[in-house]
Amino acid sequence: MPEKKEDFGQIQIADEVVAVIAATAAMEIEGVLNASTASGNAFVEFFGKKSQTKGIKVNSDGGELTLDMDIVVLFGTKIQFAATEVQKKVKSAVETMTGLSVAMVNVNVCGIVKEKQSKVPKNETEED
């Protein structure tokens, strides 16, 4: 007996949702910052801000997605390794969470920032 397939309707996933997934996945790579959050504090309330997807473009062509991403890396990060890891992580996360096929993840490293060091006043570090 052939399996009966029921059609429940159409599912559409907004480009903004795909971009949020991609941004979140990219930020999980050590030394990588989202381009939109690199100026100022990179980890200030990441979720719920439209700016988190700035620098991420989602294109759908023939059922496959192409993502173009701008990232910023911390000084000292191996850029080629980080960019490759972003590509792998983003492709995996988007495909796993949405069921959509990702053809390409193009990564544009658009900046490098130096990590801010916390300054401790000298008088507090020296013992009397």
mmCIF file of C-alpha atoms in Angstrom:
data_model
loop_
_atom_site.group_PDB
_atom_site.id
_atom_site.type_symbol
_atom_site.label_atom_id
_atom_site.label_comp_id
_atom_site.label_asym_id
_atom_site.label_seq_id
_atom_site.Cartn_x
_atom_site.Cartn_y
_atom_site.Cartn_z
ATOM 1 C CA MET A 1 0.000 0.000 0.000
ATOM 2 C CA PRO A 2 1.565 3.373 -1.018
ATOM 3 C CA GLU A 3 2.238 5.849 1.719
ATOM 4 C CA LYS A 4 -0.302 8.599 1.991
ATOM 5 C CA LYS A 5 1.276 12.032 2.013
ATOM 6 C CA GLU A 6 -0.707 14.790 3.596
ATOM 7 C CA ASP A 7 -0.176 18.352 2.476
ATOM 8 C CA PHE A 8 -0.447 20.717 5.413
ATOM 9 C CA GLY A 9 0.379 23.850 3.445
ATOM 10 C CA GLN A 10 3.366 25.976 2.636
ATOM 11 C CA ILE A 11 6.171 26.919 5.013
ATOM 12 C CA GLN A 12 8.152 30.062 4.392
ATOM 13 C CA ILE A 13 11.164 31.163 6.400
ATOM 14 C CA ALA A 14 11.959 34.872 6.237
ATOM 15 C CA ASP A 15 15.428 35.946 5.127
ATOM 16 C CA GLU A 16 15.721 37.814 8.442
ATOM 17 C CA VAL A 17 15.343 34.503 10.323
ATOM 18 C CA VAL A 18 18.055 32.868 8.214
ATOM 19 C CA ALA A 19 20.294 35.907 8.803
ATOM 20 C CA VAL A 20 19.796 35.670 12.595
ATOM 21 C CA ILE A 21 20.725 31.980 12.518
ATOM 22 C CA ALA A 22 23.827 32.779 10.451
ATOM 23 C CA ALA A 23 24.892 35.654 12.731
ATOM 24 C CA THR A 24 24.439 33.540 15.849
ATOM 25 C CA ALA A 25 26.438 30.654 14.365
ATOM 26 C CA ALA A 26 29.257 32.947 13.220
ATOM 27 C CA MET A 27 29.569 34.505 16.665
ATOM 28 C CA GLU A 28 30.222 31.052 18.137
ATOM 29 C CA ILE A 29 33.590 30.931 16.368
ATOM 30 C CA GLU A 30 36.411 32.129 18.599
ATOM 31 C CA GLY A 31 37.805 35.500 17.525
ATOM 32 C CA VAL A 32 34.859 36.377 15.258
ATOM 33 C CA LEU A 33 32.586 39.360 15.798
ATOM 34 C CA ASN A 34 29.480 40.334 13.896
ATOM 35 C CA ALA A 35 30.331 43.385 11.784
ATOM 36 C CA SER A 36 27.355 45.335 13.105
ATOM 37 C CA THR A 37 28.380 44.911 16.735
ATOM 38 C CA ALA A 38 32.136 45.318 16.337
ATOM 39 C CA SER A 39 32.059 49.022 17.055
ATOM 40 C CA GLY A 40 31.451 49.352 20.745
ATOM 41 C CA ASN A 41 30.630 46.411 22.950
ATOM 42 C CA ALA A 42 30.300 43.298 20.796
ATOM 43 C CA PHE A 43 28.142 41.372 23.208
ATOM 44 C CA VAL A 44 25.558 43.972 24.233
ATOM 45 C CA GLU A 45 22.115 42.385 24.090
ATOM 46 C CA PHE A 46 22.718 40.370 20.940
ATOM 47 C CA PHE A 47 19.214 38.992 20.520
ATOM 48 C CA GLY A 48 16.265 41.133 19.545
ATOM 49 C CA LYS A 49 18.220 43.812 17.692
ATOM 50 C CA LYS A 50 17.709 44.341 13.996
ATOM 51 C CA SER A 51 21.317 45.507 13.662
ATOM 52 C CA GLN A 52 22.578 41.995 14.400
ATOM 53 C CA THR A 53 21.820 41.005 10.806
ATOM 54 C CA LYS A 54 23.442 44.065 9.274
ATOM 55 C CA GLY A 55 26.166 42.835 6.965
ATOM 56 C CA ILE A 56 24.375 39.571 6.170
ATOM 57 C CA LYS A 57 22.645 39.160 2.828
ATOM 58 C CA VAL A 58 20.522 36.116 2.034
ATOM 59 C CA ASN A 59 19.842 35.188 -1.597
ATOM 60 C CA SER A 60 17.536 32.372 -2.636
ATOM 61 C CA ASP A 61 17.945 30.951 -6.117
ATOM 62 C CA GLY A 62 16.372 27.731 -7.282
ATOM 63 C CA GLY A 63 15.755 26.390 -3.803
ATOM 64 C CA GLU A 64 19.337 26.966 -2.636
ATOM 65 C CA LEU A 65 20.555 29.774 -0.416
ATOM 66 C CA THR A 66 23.658 31.881 -0.822
ATOM 67 C CA LEU A 67 24.739 33.934 2.177
ATOM 68 C CA ASP A 68 27.094 36.905 2.024
ATOM 69 C CA MET A 69 28.465 37.831 5.450
ATOM 70 C CA ASP A 70 30.657 40.621 6.752
ATOM 71 C CA ILE A 71 32.645 39.738 9.857
ATOM 72 C CA VAL A 72 35.241 41.405 12.031
ATOM 73 C CA VAL A 73 37.989 39.397 13.725
ATOM 74 C CA LEU A 74 39.955 40.026 16.869
ATOM 75 C CA PHE A 75 43.611 40.894 16.401
ATOM 76 C CA GLY A 76 45.722 37.736 16.607
ATOM 77 C CA THR A 77 43.030 35.489 15.131
ATOM 78 C CA LYS A 78 44.067 33.248 12.247
ATOM 79 C CA ILE A 79 41.807 34.882 9.663
ATOM 80 C CA GLN A 80 41.748 32.083 7.072
ATOM 81 C CA PHE A 81 40.926 29.480 9.723
ATOM 82 C CA ALA A 82 38.230 31.645 11.340
ATOM 83 C CA ALA A 83 36.569 32.441 7.992
ATOM 84 C CA THR A 84 36.531 28.763 7.002
ATOM 85 C CA GLU A 85 35.046 27.808 10.370
ATOM 86 C CA VAL A 86 32.354 30.487 9.931
ATOM 87 C CA GLN A 87 31.465 29.013 6.544
ATOM 88 C CA LYS A 88 31.154 25.483 7.961
ATOM 89 C CA LYS A 89 29.258 26.515 11.104
ATOM 90 C CA VAL A 90 26.812 28.820 9.292
ATOM 91 C CA LYS A 91 26.065 26.267 6.554
ATOM 92 C CA SER A 92 25.456 23.543 9.137
ATOM 93 C CA ALA A 93 23.315 25.714 11.425
ATOM 94 C CA VAL A 94 21.105 27.093 8.649
ATOM 95 C CA GLU A 95 20.588 23.699 7.025
ATOM 96 C CA THR A 96 19.896 21.954 10.331
ATOM 97 C CA MET A 97 17.476 24.542 11.686
ATOM 98 C CA THR A 98 15.584 25.359 8.475
ATOM 99 C CA GLY A 99 15.869 22.279 6.278
ATOM 100 C CA LEU A 100 16.948 24.566 3.438
ATOM 101 C CA SER A 101 19.991 23.860 1.274
ATOM 102 C CA VAL A 102 22.909 26.304 1.506
ATOM 103 C CA ALA A 103 24.993 26.445 -1.675
ATOM 104 C CA MET A 104 27.552 29.012 -0.516
ATOM 105 C CA VAL A 105 28.554 31.101 2.468
ATOM 106 C CA ASN A 106 30.711 33.983 1.254
ATOM 107 C CA VAL A 107 32.677 35.581 4.097
ATOM 108 C CA ASN A 108 34.024 39.112 3.810
ATOM 109 C CA VAL A 109 36.471 39.999 6.584
ATOM 110 C CA CYS A 110 35.840 43.725 6.741
ATOM 111 C CA GLY A 111 37.813 44.634 9.828
ATOM 112 C CA ILE A 112 40.059 43.710 12.689
ATOM 113 C CA VAL A 113 39.791 44.978 16.242
ATOM 114 C CA LYS A 114 42.059 44.865 19.224
ATOM 115 C CA GLU A 115 40.556 43.374 22.357
ATOM 116 C CA LYS A 116 40.029 45.909 25.114
ATOM 117 C CA GLN A 117 42.122 45.138 28.157
ATOM 118 C CA SER A 118 40.675 45.823 31.546
ATOM 119 C CA LYS A 119 42.774 48.391 33.332
ATOM 120 C CA VAL A 120 43.423 47.951 37.027
ATOM 121 C CA PRO A 121 44.780 50.992 38.842
ATOM 122 C CA LYS A 122 48.393 50.491 39.960
ATOM 123 C CA ASN A 123 47.692 51.262 43.600
ATOM 124 C CA GLU A 124 45.251 48.339 43.796
ATOM 125 C CA THR A 125 47.696 45.810 42.349
ATOM 126 C CA GLU A 126 50.621 46.678 44.560
ATOM 127 C CA GLU A 127 50.735 45.407 48.107
ATOM 128 C CA ASP A 128 51.978 47.737 50.855
#
